[in-house]
Coordinates of C-alpha atoms in Angstrom, one line a residue:
M19 CA 55.7 54.0 20.1
E20 CA 56.6 55.7 23.0
V21 CA 54.1 56.7 25.7
A22 CA 53.5 60.0 27.0
V23 CA 56.4 61.8 25.5
G24 CA 56.2 64.5 26.8
Q25 CA 57.0 63.5 30.9
K26 CA 60.3 62.7 29.2
H27 CA 61.0 65.8 28.2
K28 CA 63.1 68.2 30.8
Q29 CA 62.1 71.3 32.0
L30 CA 63.1 74.6 30.9
E31 CA 62.7 78.1 33.2
F32 CA 62.5 81.5 33.3
A33 CA 63.4 84.3 36.0
V34 CA 59.9 87.3 36.0
A35 CA 59.5 89.7 37.6
S36 CA 55.7 89.2 38.7
V37 CA 52.8 87.1 38.0
S38 CA 48.5 87.6 39.3
E39 CA 45.3 86.6 37.9
L40 CA 42.9 88.9 37.4
A41 CA 40.3 87.9 39.6
S42 CA 42.2 87.4 42.4
P43 CA 45.1 90.1 42.9
S44 CA 46.0 88.6 46.1
S45 CA 47.3 85.8 44.7
K46 CA 50.0 87.7 43.4
I47 CA 53.4 86.2 43.1
S48 CA 55.2 89.5 44.2
T49 CA 58.9 91.1 43.9
S50 CA 60.4 89.8 47.2
S51 CA 61.3 86.7 46.0
T52 CA 63.0 85.1 42.3
V53 CA 59.7 84.5 40.8
V54 CA 60.3 81.4 38.5
A55 CA 58.5 80.2 35.6
C56 CA 59.2 76.3 34.9
F57 CA 57.4 74.6 31.3
G58 CA 57.5 70.8 32.7
F59 CA 54.8 68.4 32.5
D60 CA 51.9 66.9 34.4
S61 CA 50.7 63.8 33.7
G62 CA 51.9 64.0 30.1
V63 CA 50.3 67.3 30.0
A64 CA 52.3 70.8 29.1
E65 CA 52.2 73.2 32.0
V66 CA 53.8 76.5 32.9
R67 CA 54.3 76.8 36.8
F68 CA 55.0 80.2 38.4
Y69 CA 56.3 79.8 42.1
R70 CA 58.6 81.6 44.1
E71 CA 61.7 80.0 44.3
S72 CA 62.0 80.3 48.0
N73 CA 58.4 78.5 48.0
P74 CA 58.2 76.5 45.5
D75 CA 54.9 74.5 47.0
E76 CA 53.2 76.9 46.2
A77 CA 53.0 77.8 42.6
L78 CA 50.1 78.5 40.0
H79 CA 49.5 76.2 37.0
V80 CA 48.2 76.8 33.3
A81 CA 47.8 73.7 31.1
L82 CA 49.1 74.8 27.7
P83 CA 47.5 73.0 24.8
T84 CA 44.4 75.5 26.1
S85 CA 45.8 78.5 26.7
R86 CA 46.9 81.4 25.0
L87 CA 49.3 84.5 25.5
F88 CA 48.9 88.3 24.7
K89 CA 51.9 91.3 24.6
L90 CA 50.0 94.0 26.7
S91 CA 53.7 95.6 26.7
P92 CA 57.0 95.0 26.2
V93 CA 57.1 94.1 29.8
E94 CA 54.0 93.6 30.2
S95 CA 52.1 90.3 29.1
V96 CA 48.5 88.2 30.1
C97 CA 48.0 84.4 29.7
I98 CA 44.2 83.3 29.1
S99 CA 42.9 79.8 30.0
E100 CA 40.2 78.4 27.4
G101 CA 37.0 77.4 29.2
S102 CA 34.4 75.9 27.6
E103 CA 33.0 76.5 24.2
T104 CA 29.1 77.7 23.2
G105 CA 27.9 77.3 19.5
K106 CA 30.6 80.3 18.0
Q107 CA 31.9 81.6 20.8
Q108 CA 34.7 80.7 22.9
S109 CA 34.6 81.5 27.5
Y110 CA 37.8 81.6 29.4
S111 CA 37.7 80.9 32.5
R112 CA 41.4 82.1 33.6
A113 CA 44.0 85.0 33.3
I114 CA 47.3 86.0 34.2
T115 CA 49.5 88.9 34.6
I116 CA 52.6 88.4 33.4
Q117 CA 55.5 90.8 34.6
F118 CA 58.8 91.1 33.3
R119 CA 61.9 92.2 34.0
K120 CA 63.1 93.7 30.1
D121 CA 62.0 93.1 26.7
E122 CA 64.3 90.4 26.0
E123 CA 63.2 88.4 28.2
S124 CA 59.6 88.3 27.5
R125 CA 60.2 87.5 23.9
A126 CA 62.7 84.6 24.8
F127 CA 59.3 83.4 26.9
H128 CA 57.1 84.0 24.4
C129 CA 58.5 82.1 21.8
A130 CA 59.0 79.5 24.5
F131 CA 55.7 79.3 25.1
E132 CA 54.8 79.1 21.8
Q133 CA 56.7 75.9 21.4
W134 CA 56.1 74.1 24.0
K135 CA 52.2 74.6 23.3
K136 CA 52.8 73.2 19.7
E137 CA 55.1 70.4 21.0
V138 CA 53.3 66.6 20.6
V139 CA 52.9 65.5 24.5
I140 CA 50.5 63.1 24.5
Q141 CA 50.2 59.6 22.4
G142 CA 48.0 60.3 19.9
S143 CA 47.8 63.7 20.4
C144 CA 47.4 66.2 17.5
F145 CA 48.6 70.1 17.5
Q146 CA 49.2 72.7 15.3
N147 CA 52.8 70.9 14.7
G148 CA 51.6 67.4 14.6
T149 CA 51.5 64.0 16.3
L150 CA 53.0 60.8 15.9
S151 CA 51.1 58.0 14.8
A152 CA 50.1 55.2 17.1
S153 CA 51.3 52.4 14.7
K154 CA 54.7 51.0 14.3
S155 CA 57.0 53.4 11.7
K156 CA 59.0 51.9 8.9
F157 CA 62.6 53.2 11.0
D158 CA 61.2 50.7 13.7
D159 CA 60.7 48.2 11.3
K160 CA 64.3 48.5 9.7
I161 CA 66.5 49.2 12.2
E162 CA 66.9 47.5 16.0
L163 CA 65.8 48.9 19.0
S164 CA 69.2 48.7 21.0
S165 CA 71.2 50.5 17.8
A166 CA 68.7 53.6 17.8
K167 CA 68.5 53.7 21.7
M168 CA 72.8 54.3 21.3
Y169 CA 72.0 56.7 18.3
F170 CA 69.6 59.2 20.0
H171 CA 71.6 58.7 23.2
Y172 CA 74.8 60.2 21.5
Y173 CA 73.2 62.8 19.3
G174 CA 70.8 63.7 22.2
Q175 CA 74.0 65.0 23.9
L176 CA 75.3 69.0 23.4
L177 CA 79.5 67.7 23.6
H178 CA 78.5 65.5 20.1
Q179 CA 76.9 68.3 18.7
Q180 CA 79.2 70.6 19.5
N181 CA 82.1 69.0 17.4
M182 CA 79.8 69.4 14.4
L183 CA 78.8 73.0 15.1
Q184 CA 83.1 73.1 15.6
D185 CA 83.4 71.6 12.6
Y186 CA 83.9 74.7 10.5
V187 CA 83.8 73.8 7.0
R188 CA 80.0 71.9 7.5
T189 CA 78.5 74.5 9.2
G190 CA 80.3 76.9 7.5
T191 CA 79.4 75.3 4.0
Y192 CA 75.9 75.2 5.0
Y193 CA 75.7 78.9 6.6
A194 CA 76.4 80.4 2.6
A195 CA 74.7 77.9 1.0
V196 CA 71.3 79.5 3.2
I197 CA 72.6 82.9 3.5
E198 CA 73.6 83.5 -0.3
N199 CA 70.1 81.4 -2.0
R200 CA 68.1 83.9 0.6
T201 CA 65.7 83.4 -2.7
D202 CA 65.3 80.0 -1.8
F203 CA 64.3 80.7 1.9
V204 CA 62.2 84.4 1.7
G205 CA 59.1 83.4 2.7
R206 CA 59.0 79.8 2.4
V207 CA 57.5 77.0 4.6
V208 CA 61.2 75.1 5.1
V209 CA 61.6 72.1 7.1
D210 CA 64.7 70.6 9.4
V211 CA 65.2 67.0 8.7
G212 CA 67.2 65.4 12.4
A213 CA 67.4 69.5 13.8
G214 CA 69.5 68.7 16.3
S215 CA 70.4 71.5 18.1
G216 CA 68.3 73.8 15.5
I217 CA 71.4 75.4 14.1
L218 CA 70.3 75.0 10.0
S219 CA 66.5 76.0 11.8
L220 CA 68.0 79.2 12.4
F221 CA 70.3 80.4 9.5
A222 CA 66.5 79.0 7.6
A223 CA 65.0 82.0 9.8
Q224 CA 68.0 84.2 8.9
A225 CA 67.7 83.7 5.6
G226 CA 63.4 85.1 5.6
A227 CA 62.4 81.6 6.4
K228 CA 58.1 81.6 6.8
H229 CA 58.2 79.7 9.2
V230 CA 60.4 76.0 9.7
Y231 CA 59.6 72.9 11.3
A232 CA 62.3 71.3 13.1
V233 CA 61.9 67.8 13.4
E234 CA 64.4 66.2 16.2
A235 CA 64.1 62.8 17.0
S236 CA 66.7 62.6 20.2
E237 CA 66.5 64.6 23.4
M238 CA 68.6 67.0 21.9
A239 CA 64.9 68.9 20.4
E240 CA 65.1 70.4 24.4
Y241 CA 67.8 72.3 23.8
A242 CA 66.8 73.5 20.3
R243 CA 64.0 74.2 22.6
K244 CA 66.4 76.3 24.3
L245 CA 68.2 78.2 22.1
I246 CA 65.3 78.9 19.8
A247 CA 64.0 80.7 22.7
G248 CA 66.8 82.3 23.2
N249 CA 67.1 84.0 19.6
P250 CA 63.6 84.7 19.8
F251 CA 63.1 87.2 16.9
L252 CA 64.4 83.9 15.0
G253 CA 62.1 81.4 17.4
E254 CA 58.9 82.8 16.5
R255 CA 58.9 81.5 13.6
I256 CA 60.2 78.0 14.3
T257 CA 58.5 75.2 15.7
V258 CA 60.9 72.7 17.7
V259 CA 59.2 69.1 16.6
K260 CA 59.8 65.8 19.0
G261 CA 59.7 62.6 17.4
K262 CA 60.8 60.7 14.2
I263 CA 60.2 62.2 10.7
E264 CA 58.4 58.8 10.2
E265 CA 56.2 59.3 12.4
V266 CA 55.4 63.1 12.5
E267 CA 53.4 64.8 10.6
L268 CA 52.9 68.0 9.7
P269 CA 50.5 71.2 9.4
E270 CA 51.3 72.3 5.9
K271 CA 54.2 71.0 3.1
A272 CA 57.2 72.3 2.9
D273 CA 58.6 74.8 -0.1
I274 CA 62.4 73.1 0.8
L275 CA 64.2 70.6 2.8
I276 CA 67.7 71.3 4.7
S277 CA 69.5 68.6 6.6
E278 CA 72.6 67.0 7.1
P279 CA 72.0 63.4 6.8
M280 CA 75.4 62.5 5.8
G281 CA 77.5 59.9 7.7
T282 CA 81.0 58.0 6.9
L283 CA 81.2 57.6 3.6
L284 CA 78.3 59.4 3.1
V285 CA 75.6 56.4 3.7
N286 CA 76.5 55.4 7.4
E287 CA 73.7 55.8 10.1
R288 CA 71.3 55.5 7.8
M289 CA 70.0 58.8 7.5
L290 CA 70.0 59.7 3.9
E291 CA 66.7 57.3 3.6
T292 CA 65.1 59.4 6.7
Y293 CA 66.0 62.3 4.1
V294 CA 64.1 60.9 1.3
I295 CA 61.2 59.8 3.5
A296 CA 60.9 63.5 4.5
R297 CA 61.3 64.3 0.9
D298 CA 58.3 61.6 -0.1
R299 CA 55.9 62.6 2.7
F300 CA 56.5 66.5 3.2
L301 CA 57.9 68.0 -0.2
V302 CA 56.2 70.1 -2.7
P303 CA 56.5 69.2 -6.5
N304 CA 59.5 70.8 -7.3
G305 CA 60.6 72.3 -3.7
K306 CA 64.3 72.1 -3.1
M307 CA 66.5 70.1 -1.1
F308 CA 69.3 71.2 1.1
P309 CA 71.8 69.4 -0.5
T310 CA 70.9 68.1 -3.0
N311 CA 72.6 65.6 -3.7
G312 CA 75.7 63.6 -2.7
R313 CA 78.9 62.1 -4.0
I314 CA 81.1 59.8 -2.8
H315 CA 84.5 59.2 -5.0
M316 CA 87.1 55.9 -4.8
A317 CA 90.4 55.7 -5.5
P318 CA 92.7 52.8 -5.1
F319 CA 95.4 53.4 -2.2
S320 CA 99.2 52.0 -1.2
D321 CA 100.2 52.4 1.6
E322 CA 102.8 50.4 2.9
Y323 CA 102.6 52.1 6.7
L324 CA 99.0 51.6 7.8
F325 CA 99.2 48.2 6.0
V326 CA 102.2 47.3 8.4
E327 CA 100.2 49.0 11.3
I328 CA 97.2 47.2 10.6
A329 CA 98.8 44.0 10.4
N330 CA 100.8 44.3 13.8
K331 CA 98.1 44.3 16.0
A332 CA 97.7 41.2 15.4
L333 CA 101.0 40.1 16.3
F334 CA 100.2 39.8 20.0
W335 CA 98.3 36.2 19.3
Q336 CA 101.2 34.7 17.9
Q337 CA 102.4 34.5 21.3
Q338 CA 103.0 30.7 22.4
D339 CA 103.3 31.5 26.4
Y340 CA 101.3 34.0 27.5
Y341 CA 101.1 33.6 31.3
G342 CA 101.4 29.2 30.1
V343 CA 98.9 30.0 27.7
D344 CA 99.2 29.7 23.3
L345 CA 97.0 32.0 22.0
T346 CA 98.2 31.4 17.9
P347 CA 95.4 29.5 17.9
L348 CA 93.0 32.7 17.6
Y349 CA 95.9 34.5 15.6
G350 CA 94.1 34.2 12.0
S351 CA 90.8 35.4 13.7
A352 CA 92.5 38.2 15.1
F353 CA 94.3 39.4 11.7
Q354 CA 90.8 38.9 9.8
G355 CA 89.2 40.8 12.1
Y356 CA 91.0 43.7 12.2
F357 CA 91.2 44.0 8.4
S358 CA 87.1 43.4 8.5
Q359 CA 87.6 47.7 10.3
P360 CA 87.1 50.8 8.0
V361 CA 90.0 53.0 9.0
V362 CA 88.5 56.5 9.2
D363 CA 91.5 59.2 9.6
A364 CA 92.5 61.9 7.6
F365 CA 95.1 60.1 4.8
D366 CA 97.7 62.5 2.4
P367 CA 96.2 62.2 -1.3
R368 CA 99.9 61.2 -2.2
V369 CA 98.6 57.7 -1.6
L370 CA 95.9 57.5 -4.4
V371 CA 97.8 55.7 -7.1
A372 CA 94.9 55.9 -10.3
P373 CA 92.6 58.8 -11.1
A374 CA 89.0 58.2 -9.1
I375 CA 85.6 57.6 -10.0
S376 CA 82.0 58.6 -8.7
H377 CA 79.4 57.2 -7.5
V378 CA 76.3 59.9 -7.4
I379 CA 73.3 59.5 -5.5
D380 CA 70.2 62.6 -5.8
F381 CA 68.8 63.1 -3.4
T382 CA 65.5 64.7 -5.3
S383 CA 64.7 61.2 -6.9
I384 CA 66.2 58.2 -5.9
K385 CA 64.2 55.8 -4.0
E386 CA 64.1 55.0 -0.1
E387 CA 64.9 51.3 -1.3
D388 CA 67.5 52.2 -4.3
L389 CA 69.5 52.8 -0.5
Y390 CA 69.3 49.6 1.1
E391 CA 72.1 48.0 -1.1
I392 CA 74.4 49.5 -3.3
D393 CA 76.3 48.4 -6.2
V394 CA 79.8 49.9 -7.7
A395 CA 81.3 49.0 -10.0
L396 CA 84.9 49.5 -10.0
K397 CA 87.8 50.3 -13.1
F398 CA 91.1 51.7 -12.3
T399 CA 94.0 52.2 -14.6
A400 CA 97.7 52.3 -12.2
S401 CA 99.8 55.2 -12.6
V402 CA 101.8 54.1 -10.9
G403 CA 104.0 50.3 -10.0
V404 CA 103.7 49.7 -6.7
R405 CA 101.6 47.5 -4.3
I406 CA 98.1 48.3 -3.9
H407 CA 96.4 47.7 -0.2
G408 CA 93.2 48.6 -1.0
L409 CA 90.4 51.8 -1.6
A410 CA 90.2 55.0 -0.7
C411 CA 86.8 56.8 0.3
W412 CA 85.6 60.0 0.7
F413 CA 82.2 62.3 0.0
D414 CA 80.3 65.7 -1.4
V415 CA 77.3 66.7 -1.3
L416 CA 75.4 70.0 -3.3
F417 CA 73.3 72.2 -2.3
D418 CA 71.6 73.6 -5.5
G419 CA 70.5 77.2 -5.0
S420 CA 68.6 79.4 -7.1
T421 CA 71.6 82.3 -7.3
V422 CA 75.1 79.9 -5.9
Q423 CA 75.4 76.0 -6.5
R424 CA 78.3 75.1 -2.9
W425 CA 79.6 72.3 -2.3
L426 CA 80.8 70.3 0.9
T427 CA 83.4 68.3 0.0
T428 CA 85.5 66.0 2.5
A429 CA 88.2 65.4 -0.4
P430 CA 91.9 64.3 1.1
G431 CA 93.9 68.1 0.3
A432 CA 91.1 70.1 1.5
P433 CA 90.8 71.2 4.3
T434 CA 89.6 67.9 7.4
T435 CA 86.1 67.5 8.6
H436 CA 84.5 65.5 11.1
W437 CA 83.8 63.0 8.6
Y438 CA 87.6 62.8 7.6
Q439 CA 88.0 60.4 4.6
L440 CA 87.8 56.0 4.7
R441 CA 89.8 53.5 3.1
C442 CA 89.1 49.5 3.0
I443 CA 92.2 47.6 3.7
L444 CA 93.2 43.7 1.6
S445 CA 94.1 41.4 3.9
Q446 CA 96.5 40.3 0.6
P447 CA 97.6 43.5 -1.6
L448 CA 98.2 43.6 -5.1
Y449 CA 100.3 44.2 -7.1
V450 CA 100.1 46.4 -10.2
M451 CA 102.0 48.2 -13.0
P452 CA 102.3 51.4 -14.8
G453 CA 99.4 51.4 -17.2
Q454 CA 97.5 47.9 -15.5
E455 CA 94.0 47.8 -15.6
I456 CA 92.5 47.4 -12.0
T457 CA 88.6 46.2 -11.8
G458 CA 86.5 44.8 -9.1
Q459 CA 83.2 45.5 -7.2
L460 CA 81.9 47.6 -4.0
H461 CA 78.5 46.3 -3.1
M462 CA 76.9 47.5 0.2
I463 CA 74.5 46.2 2.0
A464 CA 72.5 48.0 4.9
H465 CA 71.9 46.3 8.0
N466 CA 69.5 47.0 11.0
A467 CA 72.7 48.0 13.0
Q468 CA 72.3 51.6 11.2
S469 CA 74.9 51.0 8.6
Y470 CA 76.5 49.2 6.2
T471 CA 78.3 45.4 5.4
I472 CA 81.1 46.7 2.4
H473 CA 82.0 43.6 0.3
L474 CA 84.8 45.0 -1.2
T475 CA 86.6 42.9 -4.2
M476 CA 89.8 44.3 -6.4
S477 CA 91.5 42.2 -9.3
T478 CA 94.3 43.0 -10.9
K479 CA 94.1 42.1 -14.9
M480 CA 96.6 41.3 -17.7
W481 CA 99.3 44.5 -19.1
G482 CA 101.2 45.4 -21.9
P483 CA 101.1 43.8 -25.9
G484 CA 98.2 41.1 -25.9
A485 CA 97.1 42.4 -22.5
G486 CA 93.3 42.7 -24.3
Q487 CA 93.5 38.8 -24.7
G488 CA 94.4 37.9 -21.5
G489 CA 92.5 38.1 -17.9
I490 CA 92.9 38.4 -14.0
L491 CA 96.1 38.3 -12.9
Q492 CA 95.4 38.3 -9.5
T493 CA 92.3 39.1 -6.7
S494 CA 91.4 40.1 -3.7
S495 CA 89.0 40.9 -1.3
C496 CA 87.5 41.5 1.9
K497 CA 84.0 42.4 4.1
L498 CA 84.2 45.4 6.8
D499 CA 81.4 46.1 8.7
L500 CA 81.1 49.9 8.7
K501 CA 79.7 50.4 11.8
E502 CA 83.0 49.7 13.4
P503 CA 86.0 52.1 11.6
Y504 CA 88.6 52.4 13.3
Y505 CA 89.3 55.8 14.3
R506 CA 93.1 56.5 13.4
M507 CA 93.7 60.1 14.2
S508 CA 98.2 59.6 13.5
Q509 CA 99.6 62.5 11.0
P510 CA 99.9 61.7 7.7
Q511 CA 103.1 59.2 6.8
P512 CA 106.4 60.8 4.5
Y513 CA 106.2 59.4 1.1
S514 CA 108.1 58.3 -1.9
N515 CA 108.6 60.8 -4.6
A516 CA 106.8 58.9 -7.5
Q517 CA 103.9 59.0 -5.1
D518 CA 104.4 62.6 -5.1
Q519 CA 104.2 63.0 -8.2
L520 CA 101.3 61.3 -9.5
T521 CA 99.4 63.9 -6.2
Q522 CA 98.3 66.7 -8.6
N523 CA 97.7 64.8 -11.7
L524 CA 95.3 62.0 -10.1
L525 CA 93.2 64.8 -8.2
N526 CA 93.2 66.5 -11.2
T527 CA 91.0 64.2 -13.1
Q528 CA 88.1 63.2 -11.1
E529 CA 85.6 64.3 -13.6
I530 CA 82.7 62.2 -14.2
Q531 CA 80.6 62.4 -16.2
I532 CA 76.8 63.1 -14.5
Q533 CA 73.3 62.7 -16.3
S534 CA 70.4 65.3 -14.8
R535 CA 67.4 66.8 -15.9
D536 CA 68.7 69.7 -17.0
E537 CA 70.9 70.0 -19.6
E538 CA 71.9 73.6 -17.1
L539 CA 73.3 71.6 -14.6
S540 CA 76.2 70.3 -16.3
E541 CA 78.6 73.2 -15.8
W542 CA 78.1 72.6 -11.9
M543 CA 78.2 69.6 -11.2
Q544 CA 82.3 69.2 -12.6
E545 CA 84.2 68.2 -9.6
P546 CA 84.6 71.3 -7.3
S547 CA 88.0 72.6 -7.4
L548 CA 90.7 72.1 -4.8
N549 CA 93.7 73.5 -4.2
F550 CA 96.5 70.7 -3.4
D551 CA 99.5 72.2 -3.6
A552 CA 98.9 74.7 -0.4
E553 CA 98.0 71.7 1.3
L554 CA 100.9 69.6 0.7
H555 CA 104.1 72.3 0.7

């Protein structure tokens, strides 16, 4: 639990025309120099401070938790500070008039005033939007402090938010899923889980949400507040709540949750657990979740270029005279170390050598604990005789709107996203013949660095006449850390004609029977159509 949370928040400034106290006209801060309204904290209490830019030491201070702001005209407002209560009547001890230069500046100031007034600023304090629990949260119990610190630091930077916003497949799909399903948002209460820059909250407001609670634990909450204040027509219906979803309390339940909880291989960063916790804590029964469910797709692949590239990284340790030192004792460890890294890149779908299978995660019903260990039985039939180098993986998520069902996919051959695809490489490849069965297991165990340890085993079975009586011919396994991938952003290499001929067949056979609560969902739960021909030529 952080002490004096508010003291860590960045200040937010606005230029105004003039400010004066009603009871003391001589206190007017005139337009002779630039007048600044600065939102900040004094001893952990949110306040707005008015001062001349030329003389910042002389200022008017207004404590936000005990103040109210009223609009007198498009460019004039009055801020009244509460005094003591007498019975049911409430007295006010101070009033300040604020003159703005433009209507737009007035709206932005009002929006920021409400955001800061509602913000959680003191340990144990409870304002309209919620409170931070004084007890240690479930998040703190299962995630190590150093990992959480780096995680929130990363997402607290605008350059990383920009990287995600510029993923137009991601952002555009979210926008379409929300706007095309206005009926799900109009007049509804929305909670944005891990709001980041606040872009999804603004989308929800555009779609007609009655109110949006944008919950964000990193310092990005300050930028979100600034962005939302700069869009006052939407921002007046958005409250930024700085804190972890496991800790904050909200004044009302949500009709719909919206979030972008997906990491590499869907589950990396373990934010899906936070999304499920938000569902259990804040979503009304039968409320909607955007996204609604996700699928991890898996298929064996053959990629000699990639295998040689990874294996060659360890050649450095085969030097017997490196400045007089024999490095070979570490070669074996280095070789295994390079193969313990999952490879993240955009691979050519022609490397796939069998139709994919899928593992479905229904966000509306899965238990948080079910995400601690994920076990997938692997079973494929090879379509070509080739050397298998490992397992290729990607994911998609479904937005099950009342009007439109929309998919966001990271499949190979589809437009590339910032998630790319992922491949687990075997240090000992397997040989297969056409029609030969490939079995195995993908076992993922969550760890406290907000990721997963991956245990992959793949085996080839006997084939041909009498294969039903035969057993395993070859087995290869590996252990990988999803937290430490190898980001390989080189262009895909050319592949053989034999693999090229398999492409369309393999990618068009990724149909999976998915059990749903409603038989009417069966049609849209089929794999989204992808035009791979356009990508491959």
